[in-house]
Amino acid sequence: MSDKTAFVWDEKCFWHSGGNYALLAPVGGLVQPMVAGGLPEAPETKRRLKNLMDVTGLSSELAMMSAEPASMEDLLRVHPASYLDAFKEMSDNGGGELGLRTPFGPGAFEIASLSAGLVCQALESVLRGEARNAYALSRPPGHHCLPDHPNGFCLLANIAIAIERARSAGLGKRFAVVDWDVHHGNGTEAIFLERDDVLSISIHQDRCYPHDTGKTDNIGKGTGKGFNMNIPLPPGCGHKAYLDVMERLVIPRLQQYDADVVIIACGFDAAGFDPLARMMCSAETYQLMTRQIMAVTDGRLVAAHEGGYSEVYVPFCGHAMLEEMSGTDIRAADPLYNRVTSQQPDEHVDAFHRGVVDRIRDELRSFGAFAE
């Protein structure tokens, strides 16, 4: 098995464009167009991560590669033909919007298929032993997308597509998804809700987005009962709370499940300074959460980039994660570390957050999603 970290990316994914929005509000009436940008899901967060890696020299230590787009056969394992045909037709005719906050321009179908293909390549590189671990700089993201309804900037369910392709190729039987994007991974949850061959864990800000999903009592259905685990945290949680969640809830559940591979739905929007959430994680938080997972997987994991909307801070969070994955000596010093950590909760709030984790653990245990 190779000890390299694969980094799977493609410039064309940066060319995906959204529609006529100002932050999350459609332009029109009293909503003015924005001078620059539009949707928060913009290419610069991802492009600047790749640029930072090039400047520090980290790119030269990784196995850099692109991938072929996911095929129609790959997509049909997750999405119905009716949705894919409607998406392709609208994409070919200049773009539009099919779901909730998922506007897209011309050529979006091909770019979204490429984004899914990057995740497929990352997963298969690890399962085939061609890389120890892998990071897919996927864009557009995927964890909110339902089989027939795009949602929250997500047009195709990238991780689910990759899992189903790997399974069909006989590369794995049991998969675990740890989604630490600050928004609930409702799409991944819905796709695997009635199955026990995929463990889905979502750590998210409570009722941030979507506001009506992500509760602790949704632990799966039928055969999948007990294999869906939601960890909704109150606004203001930061470094200590997230590491506590990982240590006391996520890691024990991963050890119980013993998946062939762990896939991280890797959003960086729980970090301080993100415009779409109110959490207080730092780049170090992501590095240490990665370390916690690698400790129980012998370094074997796959990361698929999801959200994160601070153009300045996302690159440092991603770089810190890749430092840990690759074992490099290269560092990109966090320029905002002192500002984030100076606003961390005091000991009384820490105690409150620990109590929150206690409560969530007890709820999950009572519902049957967690057992110590």
mmCIF file of C-alpha atoms in Angstrom:
data_model
loop_
_atom_site.group_PDB
_atom_site.id
_atom_site.type_symbol
_atom_site.label_atom_id
_atom_site.label_comp_id
_atom_site.label_asym_id
_atom_site.label_seq_id
_atom_site.Cartn_x
_atom_site.Cartn_y
_atom_site.Cartn_z
ATOM 1 C CA MET A 1 0.000 0.000 0.000
ATOM 2 C CA SER A 2 1.253 3.471 -0.845
ATOM 3 C CA ASP A 3 1.915 5.838 2.070
ATOM 4 C CA LYS A 4 1.110 8.863 -0.103
ATOM 5 C CA THR A 5 -1.777 11.279 0.362
ATOM 6 C CA ALA A 6 -3.706 11.757 -2.873
ATOM 7 C CA PHE A 7 -5.140 15.179 -3.673
ATOM 8 C CA VAL A 8 -7.834 14.988 -6.362
ATOM 9 C CA TRP A 9 -8.842 18.265 -7.990
ATOM 10 C CA ASP A 10 -9.665 19.884 -11.303
ATOM 11 C CA GLU A 11 -9.599 23.521 -12.392
ATOM 12 C CA LYS A 12 -12.937 23.067 -14.172
ATOM 13 C CA CYS A 13 -14.695 22.655 -10.805
ATOM 14 C CA PHE A 14 -13.732 26.240 -9.967
ATOM 15 C CA TRP A 15 -15.716 27.348 -13.030
ATOM 16 C CA HIS A 16 -19.073 26.234 -11.644
ATOM 17 C CA SER A 17 -21.340 29.266 -11.285
ATOM 18 C CA GLY A 18 -24.469 29.967 -9.292
ATOM 19 C CA GLY A 19 -27.383 32.139 -10.228
ATOM 20 C CA ASN A 20 -28.550 35.623 -9.391
ATOM 21 C CA TYR A 21 -28.391 35.596 -5.600
ATOM 22 C CA ALA A 22 -27.177 38.016 -2.945
ATOM 23 C CA LEU A 23 -25.889 35.744 -0.177
ATOM 24 C CA LEU A 24 -28.991 33.506 0.288
ATOM 25 C CA ALA A 25 -31.651 35.880 -1.072
ATOM 26 C CA PRO A 26 -32.729 35.811 -4.734
ATOM 27 C CA VAL A 27 -32.051 39.172 -6.364
ATOM 28 C CA GLY A 28 -35.187 41.154 -7.128
ATOM 29 C CA GLY A 29 -37.644 43.502 -5.493
ATOM 30 C CA LEU A 30 -35.721 45.215 -2.704
ATOM 31 C CA VAL A 31 -32.733 42.833 -2.869
ATOM 32 C CA GLN A 32 -29.900 44.507 -4.755
ATOM 33 C CA PRO A 33 -27.345 42.532 -6.756
ATOM 34 C CA MET A 34 -23.945 42.215 -5.109
ATOM 35 C CA VAL A 35 -20.983 44.084 -6.558
ATOM 36 C CA ALA A 36 -18.821 40.972 -6.328
ATOM 37 C CA GLY A 37 -19.896 37.381 -6.048
ATOM 38 C CA GLY A 38 -23.413 36.259 -5.298
ATOM 39 C CA LEU A 39 -23.852 32.923 -3.616
ATOM 40 C CA PRO A 40 -21.544 32.218 -0.650
ATOM 41 C CA GLU A 41 -20.634 28.960 -2.422
ATOM 42 C CA ALA A 42 -18.004 30.596 -4.622
ATOM 43 C CA PRO A 43 -14.820 29.202 -6.164
ATOM 44 C CA GLU A 44 -12.330 31.287 -4.202
ATOM 45 C CA THR A 45 -12.445 29.287 -0.968
ATOM 46 C CA LYS A 46 -11.341 26.178 -2.853
ATOM 47 C CA ARG A 47 -9.028 27.893 -5.313
ATOM 48 C CA ARG A 48 -7.223 29.710 -2.505
ATOM 49 C CA LEU A 49 -6.698 26.406 -0.677
ATOM 50 C CA LYS A 50 -4.988 24.979 -3.758
ATOM 51 C CA ASN A 51 -2.988 28.215 -4.170
ATOM 52 C CA LEU A 52 -1.854 28.096 -0.537
ATOM 53 C CA MET A 53 -0.710 24.501 -0.973
ATOM 54 C CA ASP A 54 1.302 25.494 -4.033
ATOM 55 C CA VAL A 55 2.945 28.424 -2.246
ATOM 56 C CA THR A 56 3.911 26.448 0.879
ATOM 57 C CA GLY A 57 5.165 23.524 -1.191
ATOM 58 C CA LEU A 58 2.633 21.057 0.203
ATOM 59 C CA SER A 59 1.344 20.272 -3.291
ATOM 60 C CA SER A 60 4.732 18.837 -4.234
ATOM 61 C CA GLU A 61 4.504 16.294 -1.408
ATOM 62 C CA LEU A 62 1.081 14.973 -2.410
ATOM 63 C CA ALA A 63 -0.007 12.707 -5.244
ATOM 64 C CA MET A 64 -1.832 15.342 -7.300
ATOM 65 C CA MET A 65 -4.364 14.046 -9.806
ATOM 66 C CA SER A 66 -7.634 14.707 -11.553
ATOM 67 C CA ALA A 67 -10.351 12.230 -12.496
ATOM 68 C CA GLU A 68 -12.930 11.378 -15.101
ATOM 69 C CA PRO A 69 -16.476 12.618 -14.489
ATOM 70 C CA ALA A 70 -18.840 10.181 -12.841
ATOM 71 C CA SER A 71 -20.687 8.322 -15.591
ATOM 72 C CA MET A 72 -24.430 8.227 -16.066
ATOM 73 C CA GLU A 73 -24.304 4.661 -14.748
ATOM 74 C CA ASP A 74 -22.606 5.951 -11.599
ATOM 75 C CA LEU A 75 -25.180 8.714 -11.126
ATOM 76 C CA LEU A 76 -28.163 6.408 -11.689
ATOM 77 C CA ARG A 77 -27.183 4.275 -8.695
ATOM 78 C CA VAL A 78 -28.258 7.220 -6.497
ATOM 79 C CA HIS A 79 -30.358 9.615 -8.601
ATOM 80 C CA PRO A 80 -33.447 8.787 -10.717
ATOM 81 C CA ALA A 81 -33.252 9.328 -14.467
ATOM 82 C CA SER A 82 -36.053 11.899 -14.282
ATOM 83 C CA TYR A 83 -33.925 14.205 -12.135
ATOM 84 C CA LEU A 84 -30.736 13.695 -14.121
ATOM 85 C CA ASP A 85 -32.540 14.342 -17.422
ATOM 86 C CA ALA A 86 -34.119 17.553 -16.090
ATOM 87 C CA PHE A 87 -30.770 18.726 -14.699
ATOM 88 C CA LYS A 88 -28.962 17.979 -17.964
ATOM 89 C CA GLU A 89 -31.592 19.707 -20.094
ATOM 90 C CA MET A 90 -31.570 22.864 -17.984
ATOM 91 C CA SER A 91 -27.770 22.854 -17.861
ATOM 92 C CA ASP A 92 -27.579 22.558 -21.664
ATOM 93 C CA ASN A 93 -29.985 25.476 -22.042
ATOM 94 C CA GLY A 94 -28.164 28.078 -19.980
ATOM 95 C CA GLY A 95 -28.856 26.950 -16.425
ATOM 96 C CA GLY A 96 -31.516 27.674 -13.856
ATOM 97 C CA GLU A 97 -32.651 26.245 -10.537
ATOM 98 C CA LEU A 98 -34.339 22.919 -9.833
ATOM 99 C CA GLY A 99 -34.293 22.717 -6.050
ATOM 100 C CA LEU A 100 -33.712 24.838 -2.972
ATOM 101 C CA ARG A 101 -30.799 27.294 -3.206
ATOM 102 C CA THR A 102 -29.126 25.357 -6.007
ATOM 103 C CA PRO A 103 -28.852 27.774 -8.935
ATOM 104 C CA PHE A 104 -26.443 26.854 -11.694
ATOM 105 C CA GLY A 105 -25.159 28.134 -15.004
ATOM 106 C CA PRO A 106 -24.485 26.462 -18.347
ATOM 107 C CA GLY A 107 -22.434 23.287 -18.215
ATOM 108 C CA ALA A 108 -23.246 22.642 -14.564
ATOM 109 C CA PHE A 109 -24.273 19.034 -15.193
ATOM 110 C CA GLU A 110 -20.836 18.188 -16.558
ATOM 111 C CA ILE A 111 -19.033 20.072 -13.771
ATOM 112 C CA ALA A 112 -21.156 18.442 -11.055
ATOM 113 C CA SER A 113 -20.461 15.033 -12.630
ATOM 114 C CA LEU A 114 -16.754 15.860 -12.507
ATOM 115 C CA SER A 115 -17.039 16.866 -8.857
ATOM 116 C CA ALA A 116 -18.615 13.494 -8.075
ATOM 117 C CA GLY A 117 -15.893 11.834 -10.133
ATOM 118 C CA LEU A 118 -13.209 13.453 -7.983
ATOM 119 C CA VAL A 119 -14.742 11.873 -4.876
ATOM 120 C CA CYS A 120 -15.025 8.507 -6.649
ATOM 121 C CA GLN A 121 -11.338 8.679 -7.568
ATOM 122 C CA ALA A 122 -10.298 9.651 -4.035
ATOM 123 C CA LEU A 123 -12.245 6.773 -2.487
ATOM 124 C CA GLU A 124 -11.043 4.204 -4.980
ATOM 125 C CA SER A 125 -7.412 5.328 -4.631
ATOM 126 C CA VAL A 126 -7.576 4.456 -0.951
ATOM 127 C CA LEU A 127 -9.577 1.241 -1.321
ATOM 128 C CA ARG A 128 -7.203 -0.027 -4.025
ATOM 129 C CA GLY A 129 -4.164 0.752 -1.866
ATOM 130 C CA GLU A 130 -2.853 3.353 -4.306
ATOM 131 C CA ALA A 131 -2.853 6.007 -1.557
ATOM 132 C CA ARG A 132 -2.901 5.861 2.225
ATOM 133 C CA ASN A 133 -5.550 8.556 2.322
ATOM 134 C CA ALA A 134 -7.057 11.032 -0.107
ATOM 135 C CA TYR A 135 -8.640 14.472 -0.291
ATOM 136 C CA ALA A 136 -11.113 15.442 -3.024
ATOM 137 C CA LEU A 137 -11.439 19.188 -3.633
ATOM 138 C CA SER A 138 -14.976 18.634 -4.886
ATOM 139 C CA ARG A 139 -17.122 21.508 -6.112
ATOM 140 C CA PRO A 140 -20.101 21.789 -6.267
ATOM 141 C CA PRO A 141 -20.571 20.073 -2.899
ATOM 142 C CA GLY A 142 -22.956 17.194 -2.314
ATOM 143 C CA HIS A 143 -24.082 16.392 1.229
ATOM 144 C CA HIS A 144 -27.452 18.219 1.072
ATOM 145 C CA CYS A 145 -28.546 16.689 -2.234
ATOM 146 C CA LEU A 146 -31.458 14.256 -2.097
ATOM 147 C CA PRO A 147 -31.916 11.655 -4.828
ATOM 148 C CA ASP A 148 -34.439 13.765 -6.750
ATOM 149 C CA HIS A 149 -34.100 17.214 -5.169
ATOM 150 C CA PRO A 150 -30.958 19.372 -5.189
ATOM 151 C CA ASN A 151 -30.539 21.439 -2.068
ATOM 152 C CA GLY A 152 -28.216 23.918 -0.381
ATOM 153 C CA PHE A 153 -25.676 24.445 -3.213
ATOM 154 C CA CYS A 154 -25.526 20.636 -3.747
ATOM 155 C CA LEU A 155 -26.489 19.255 -7.150
ATOM 156 C CA LEU A 156 -25.341 15.630 -6.939
ATOM 157 C CA ALA A 157 -24.773 13.437 -3.874
ATOM 158 C CA ASN A 158 -21.007 13.101 -4.356
ATOM 159 C CA ILE A 159 -20.194 10.837 -1.417
ATOM 160 C CA ALA A 160 -23.156 8.526 -1.970
ATOM 161 C CA ILE A 161 -22.261 8.204 -5.662
ATOM 162 C CA ALA A 162 -18.685 7.303 -4.741
ATOM 163 C CA ILE A 163 -19.790 4.722 -2.166
ATOM 164 C CA GLU A 164 -22.173 3.038 -4.577
ATOM 165 C CA ARG A 165 -19.563 2.905 -7.341
ATOM 166 C CA ALA A 166 -16.957 1.437 -4.984
ATOM 167 C CA ARG A 167 -19.456 -1.140 -3.751
ATOM 168 C CA SER A 168 -20.423 -2.146 -7.289
ATOM 169 C CA ALA A 169 -16.731 -2.667 -8.084
ATOM 170 C CA GLY A 170 -16.338 -4.933 -5.062
ATOM 171 C CA LEU A 171 -13.952 -2.553 -3.301
ATOM 172 C CA GLY A 172 -15.791 -2.349 0.011
ATOM 173 C CA LYS A 173 -18.839 -3.520 1.934
ATOM 174 C CA ARG A 174 -19.091 -1.227 4.985
ATOM 175 C CA PHE A 175 -18.588 2.522 4.860
ATOM 176 C CA ALA A 176 -18.709 5.220 7.534
ATOM 177 C CA VAL A 177 -19.369 8.887 6.794
ATOM 178 C CA VAL A 178 -18.398 11.519 9.361
ATOM 179 C CA ASP A 179 -19.913 14.842 8.322
ATOM 180 C CA TRP A 180 -18.437 17.767 10.259
ATOM 181 C CA ASP A 181 -19.769 20.454 7.937
ATOM 182 C CA VAL A 182 -21.612 22.899 10.189
ATOM 183 C CA HIS A 183 -24.866 22.198 8.336
ATOM 184 C CA HIS A 184 -26.710 18.909 8.722
ATOM 185 C CA GLY A 185 -25.856 16.284 6.114
ATOM 186 C CA ASN A 186 -29.508 15.646 5.305
ATOM 187 C CA GLY A 187 -28.869 14.277 1.813
ATOM 188 C CA THR A 188 -26.431 11.586 2.925
ATOM 189 C CA GLU A 189 -28.766 10.765 5.797
ATOM 190 C CA ALA A 190 -31.794 10.355 3.520
ATOM 191 C CA ILE A 191 -29.998 8.163 0.983
ATOM 192 C CA PHE A 192 -28.699 5.668 3.557
ATOM 193 C CA LEU A 193 -31.403 5.998 6.230
ATOM 194 C CA GLU A 194 -32.722 2.452 5.806
ATOM 195 C CA ARG A 195 -29.373 0.690 5.396
ATOM 196 C CA ASP A 196 -26.862 -0.762 7.826
ATOM 197 C CA ASP A 197 -23.923 -0.935 5.398
ATOM 198 C CA VAL A 198 -23.297 2.810 5.719
ATOM 199 C CA LEU A 199 -22.918 4.471 9.114
ATOM 200 C CA SER A 200 -23.800 8.175 8.819
ATOM 201 C CA ILE A 201 -22.675 10.597 11.537
ATOM 202 C CA SER A 202 -23.402 14.330 11.287
ATOM 203 C CA ILE A 203 -21.996 16.969 13.661
ATOM 204 C CA HIS A 204 -23.743 20.264 12.989
ATOM 205 C CA GLN A 205 -25.054 23.510 14.408
ATOM 206 C CA ASP A 206 -28.543 22.803 15.670
ATOM 207 C CA ARG A 207 -31.283 23.929 13.248
ATOM 208 C CA CYS A 208 -28.910 26.040 11.159
ATOM 209 C CA TYR A 209 -29.553 24.427 7.767
ATOM 210 C CA PRO A 210 -31.809 22.698 7.042
ATOM 211 C CA HIS A 211 -33.710 24.016 10.019
ATOM 212 C CA ASP A 212 -36.027 21.013 10.278
ATOM 213 C CA THR A 213 -33.594 18.072 10.093
ATOM 214 C CA GLY A 214 -30.676 16.730 12.105
ATOM 215 C CA LYS A 215 -32.365 15.789 15.375
ATOM 216 C CA THR A 216 -30.925 13.123 17.659
ATOM 217 C CA ASP A 217 -34.047 10.964 17.439
ATOM 218 C CA ASN A 218 -33.554 10.236 13.724
ATOM 219 C CA ILE A 219 -31.397 7.133 14.096
ATOM 220 C CA GLY A 220 -32.404 5.348 10.896
ATOM 221 C CA LYS A 221 -35.286 3.133 9.834
ATOM 222 C CA GLY A 222 -35.801 -0.567 9.296
ATOM 223 C CA THR A 223 -32.509 -2.304 8.648
ATOM 224 C CA GLY A 224 -30.785 1.052 9.084
ATOM 225 C CA LYS A 225 -32.072 1.663 12.602
ATOM 226 C CA GLY A 226 -29.129 2.574 14.815
ATOM 227 C CA PHE A 227 -26.855 3.461 11.903
ATOM 228 C CA ASN A 228 -27.684 7.168 11.619
ATOM 229 C CA MET A 229 -26.287 9.462 14.307
ATOM 230 C CA ASN A 230 -27.013 13.185 14.561
ATOM 231 C CA ILE A 231 -25.057 15.446 16.922
ATOM 232 C CA PRO A 232 -26.711 18.897 16.920
ATOM 233 C CA LEU A 233 -24.640 21.466 18.832
ATOM 234 C CA PRO A 234 -25.732 24.916 20.019
ATOM 235 C CA PRO A 235 -24.187 28.028 18.426
ATOM 236 C CA GLY A 236 -20.904 29.113 19.970
ATOM 237 C CA CYS A 237 -19.247 25.711 20.227
ATOM 238 C CA GLY A 238 -15.580 25.704 19.398
ATOM 239 C CA HIS A 239 -12.354 23.753 19.738
ATOM 240 C CA LYS A 240 -12.959 21.986 23.053
ATOM 241 C CA ALA A 241 -16.565 21.072 22.334
ATOM 242 C CA TYR A 242 -15.745 19.567 18.940
ATOM 243 C CA LEU A 243 -12.818 17.539 20.260
ATOM 244 C CA ASP A 244 -15.023 16.337 23.117
ATOM 245 C CA VAL A 245 -17.707 15.247 20.648
ATOM 246 C CA MET A 246 -15.129 13.368 18.618
ATOM 247 C CA GLU A 247 -13.576 11.661 21.633
ATOM 248 C CA ARG A 248 -16.762 10.690 23.444
ATOM 249 C CA LEU A 249 -19.258 10.080 20.620
ATOM 250 C CA VAL A 250 -17.750 9.786 17.140
ATOM 251 C CA ILE A 251 -14.613 7.728 17.790
ATOM 252 C CA PRO A 252 -16.344 5.092 19.965
ATOM 253 C CA ARG A 253 -19.077 4.661 17.340
ATOM 254 C CA LEU A 254 -16.518 4.279 14.560
ATOM 255 C CA GLN A 255 -14.690 1.660 16.590
ATOM 256 C CA GLN A 256 -17.935 -0.232 17.144
ATOM 257 C CA TYR A 257 -18.837 -0.146 13.472
ATOM 258 C CA ASP A 258 -15.423 -1.093 12.033
ATOM 259 C CA ALA A 259 -15.979 0.185 8.480
ATOM 260 C CA ASP A 260 -13.759 -0.655 5.541
ATOM 261 C CA VAL A 261 -13.077 3.072 5.191
ATOM 262 C CA VAL A 262 -14.100 6.347 6.825
ATOM 263 C CA ILE A 263 -15.172 9.227 4.571
ATOM 264 C CA ILE A 264 -15.192 12.746 5.993
ATOM 265 C CA ALA A 265 -17.754 15.154 4.579
ATOM 266 C CA CYS A 266 -15.326 17.938 5.053
ATOM 267 C CA GLY A 267 -16.857 21.368 5.499
ATOM 268 C CA PHE A 268 -14.902 24.165 7.176
ATOM 269 C CA ASP A 269 -17.896 26.324 8.053
ATOM 270 C CA ALA A 270 -17.810 25.532 11.788
ATOM 271 C CA ALA A 271 -14.708 27.731 11.871
ATOM 272 C CA GLY A 272 -14.758 31.242 13.222
ATOM 273 C CA PHE A 273 -15.463 34.007 10.679
ATOM 274 C CA ASP A 274 -17.807 31.900 8.540
ATOM 275 C CA PRO A 275 -20.754 33.992 7.314
ATOM 276 C CA LEU A 276 -23.293 31.145 7.407
ATOM 277 C CA ALA A 277 -22.838 29.745 10.913
ATOM 278 C CA ARG A 278 -21.957 30.707 14.469
ATOM 279 C CA MET A 279 -19.333 28.233 15.606
ATOM 280 C CA MET A 280 -15.808 28.958 16.840
ATOM 281 C CA CYS A 281 -13.465 26.236 15.543
ATOM 282 C CA SER A 282 -9.930 27.017 14.400
ATOM 283 C CA ALA A 283 -7.629 25.451 11.823
ATOM 284 C CA GLU A 284 -6.092 23.502 14.700
ATOM 285 C CA THR A 285 -9.518 22.021 15.495
ATOM 286 C CA TYR A 286 -9.684 20.408 12.058
ATOM 287 C CA GLN A 287 -6.119 19.160 12.317
ATOM 288 C CA LEU A 288 -6.780 17.487 15.657
ATOM 289 C CA MET A 289 -10.141 16.018 14.619
ATOM 290 C CA THR A 290 -8.341 14.500 11.630
ATOM 291 C CA ARG A 291 -5.705 13.098 13.985
ATOM 292 C CA GLN A 292 -8.417 11.553 16.158
ATOM 293 C CA ILE A 293 -9.947 9.711 13.203
ATOM 294 C CA MET A 294 -6.597 8.657 11.751
ATOM 295 C CA ALA A 295 -5.676 7.110 15.096
ATOM 296 C CA VAL A 296 -8.483 4.561 14.755
ATOM 297 C CA THR A 297 -8.174 3.985 10.988
ATOM 298 C CA ASP A 298 -4.383 3.582 10.763
ATOM 299 C CA GLY A 299 -4.340 6.798 8.745
ATOM 300 C CA ARG A 300 -6.754 5.448 6.150
ATOM 301 C CA LEU A 301 -9.486 7.939 5.319
ATOM 302 C CA VAL A 302 -11.044 9.920 2.498
ATOM 303 C CA ALA A 303 -12.106 13.573 2.680
ATOM 304 C CA ALA A 304 -14.641 15.155 0.334
ATOM 305 C CA HIS A 305 -14.745 18.964 0.450
ATOM 306 C CA GLU A 306 -18.187 20.337 1.274
ATOM 307 C CA GLY A 307 -18.914 23.841 2.649
ATOM 308 C CA GLY A 308 -16.947 26.655 4.225
ATOM 309 C CA TYR A 309 -17.455 30.230 3.057
ATOM 310 C CA SER A 310 -14.647 32.373 4.437
ATOM 311 C CA GLU A 311 -12.270 32.913 1.544
ATOM 312 C CA VAL A 312 -9.512 33.901 3.954
ATOM 313 C CA TYR A 313 -9.895 31.189 6.579
ATOM 314 C CA VAL A 314 -10.962 28.042 4.703
ATOM 315 C CA PRO A 315 -7.542 27.627 3.031
ATOM 316 C CA PHE A 316 -5.761 27.502 6.387
ATOM 317 C CA CYS A 317 -8.258 25.000 7.784
ATOM 318 C CA GLY A 318 -7.853 22.757 4.742
ATOM 319 C CA HIS A 319 -4.083 23.071 4.807
ATOM 320 C CA ALA A 320 -3.991 22.096 8.495
ATOM 321 C CA MET A 321 -6.069 19.005 7.761
ATOM 322 C CA LEU A 322 -3.797 18.002 4.882
ATOM 323 C CA GLU A 323 -0.717 18.543 7.053
ATOM 324 C CA GLU A 324 -2.090 15.881 9.371
ATOM 325 C CA MET A 325 -3.174 13.514 6.623
ATOM 326 C CA SER A 326 0.189 13.633 4.844
ATOM 327 C CA GLY A 327 2.509 13.799 7.855
ATOM 328 C CA THR A 328 4.437 16.668 6.247
ATOM 329 C CA ASP A 329 6.720 19.040 8.113
ATOM 330 C CA ILE A 330 5.361 21.944 6.053
ATOM 331 C CA ARG A 331 3.181 24.344 8.010
ATOM 332 C CA ALA A 332 0.892 27.222 7.072
ATOM 333 C CA ALA A 333 0.649 29.310 10.218
ATOM 334 C CA ASP A 334 -2.941 30.250 11.053
ATOM 335 C CA PRO A 335 -3.048 34.073 10.729
ATOM 336 C CA LEU A 336 -6.288 34.297 12.705
ATOM 337 C CA TYR A 337 -5.515 31.785 15.451
ATOM 338 C CA ASN A 338 -5.178 34.354 18.216
ATOM 339 C CA ARG A 339 -8.423 36.058 17.236
ATOM 340 C CA VAL A 340 -10.321 32.767 17.248
ATOM 341 C CA THR A 341 -8.835 31.418 20.462
ATOM 342 C CA SER A 342 -9.186 34.730 22.302
ATOM 343 C CA GLN A 343 -12.927 34.363 21.841
ATOM 344 C CA GLN A 344 -13.114 30.750 23.019
ATOM 345 C CA PRO A 345 -15.595 30.086 25.819
ATOM 346 C CA ASP A 346 -14.475 30.520 29.425
ATOM 347 C CA GLU A 347 -14.524 27.614 31.881
ATOM 348 C CA HIS A 348 -18.190 28.131 32.753
ATOM 349 C CA VAL A 349 -19.247 27.943 29.107
ATOM 350 C CA ASP A 350 -16.933 24.955 28.618
ATOM 351 C CA ALA A 351 -18.811 23.223 31.415
ATOM 352 C CA PHE A 352 -22.095 24.077 29.683
ATOM 353 C CA HIS A 353 -20.866 22.611 26.395
ATOM 354 C CA ARG A 354 -19.686 19.468 28.139
ATOM 355 C CA GLY A 355 -23.158 19.185 29.617
ATOM 356 C CA VAL A 356 -24.581 19.503 26.101
ATOM 357 C CA VAL A 357 -22.430 16.583 24.947
ATOM 358 C CA ASP A 358 -23.561 14.588 27.991
ATOM 359 C CA ARG A 359 -27.198 15.252 27.077
ATOM 360 C CA ILE A 360 -26.717 14.316 23.413
ATOM 361 C CA ARG A 361 -24.909 11.124 24.412
ATOM 362 C CA ASP A 362 -27.768 10.180 26.743
ATOM 363 C CA GLU A 363 -30.360 10.934 24.060
ATOM 364 C CA LEU A 364 -28.509 8.878 21.449
ATOM 365 C CA ARG A 365 -28.166 6.025 23.895
ATOM 366 C CA SER A 366 -31.882 6.104 24.736
ATOM 367 C CA PHE A 367 -32.853 6.150 21.060
ATOM 368 C CA GLY A 368 -30.475 3.295 20.217
ATOM 369 C CA ALA A 369 -27.873 5.077 18.086
ATOM 370 C CA PHE A 370 -25.035 4.859 20.602
ATOM 371 C CA ALA A 371 -23.909 2.305 23.165
ATOM 372 C CA GLU A 372 -20.818 2.402 25.337
#
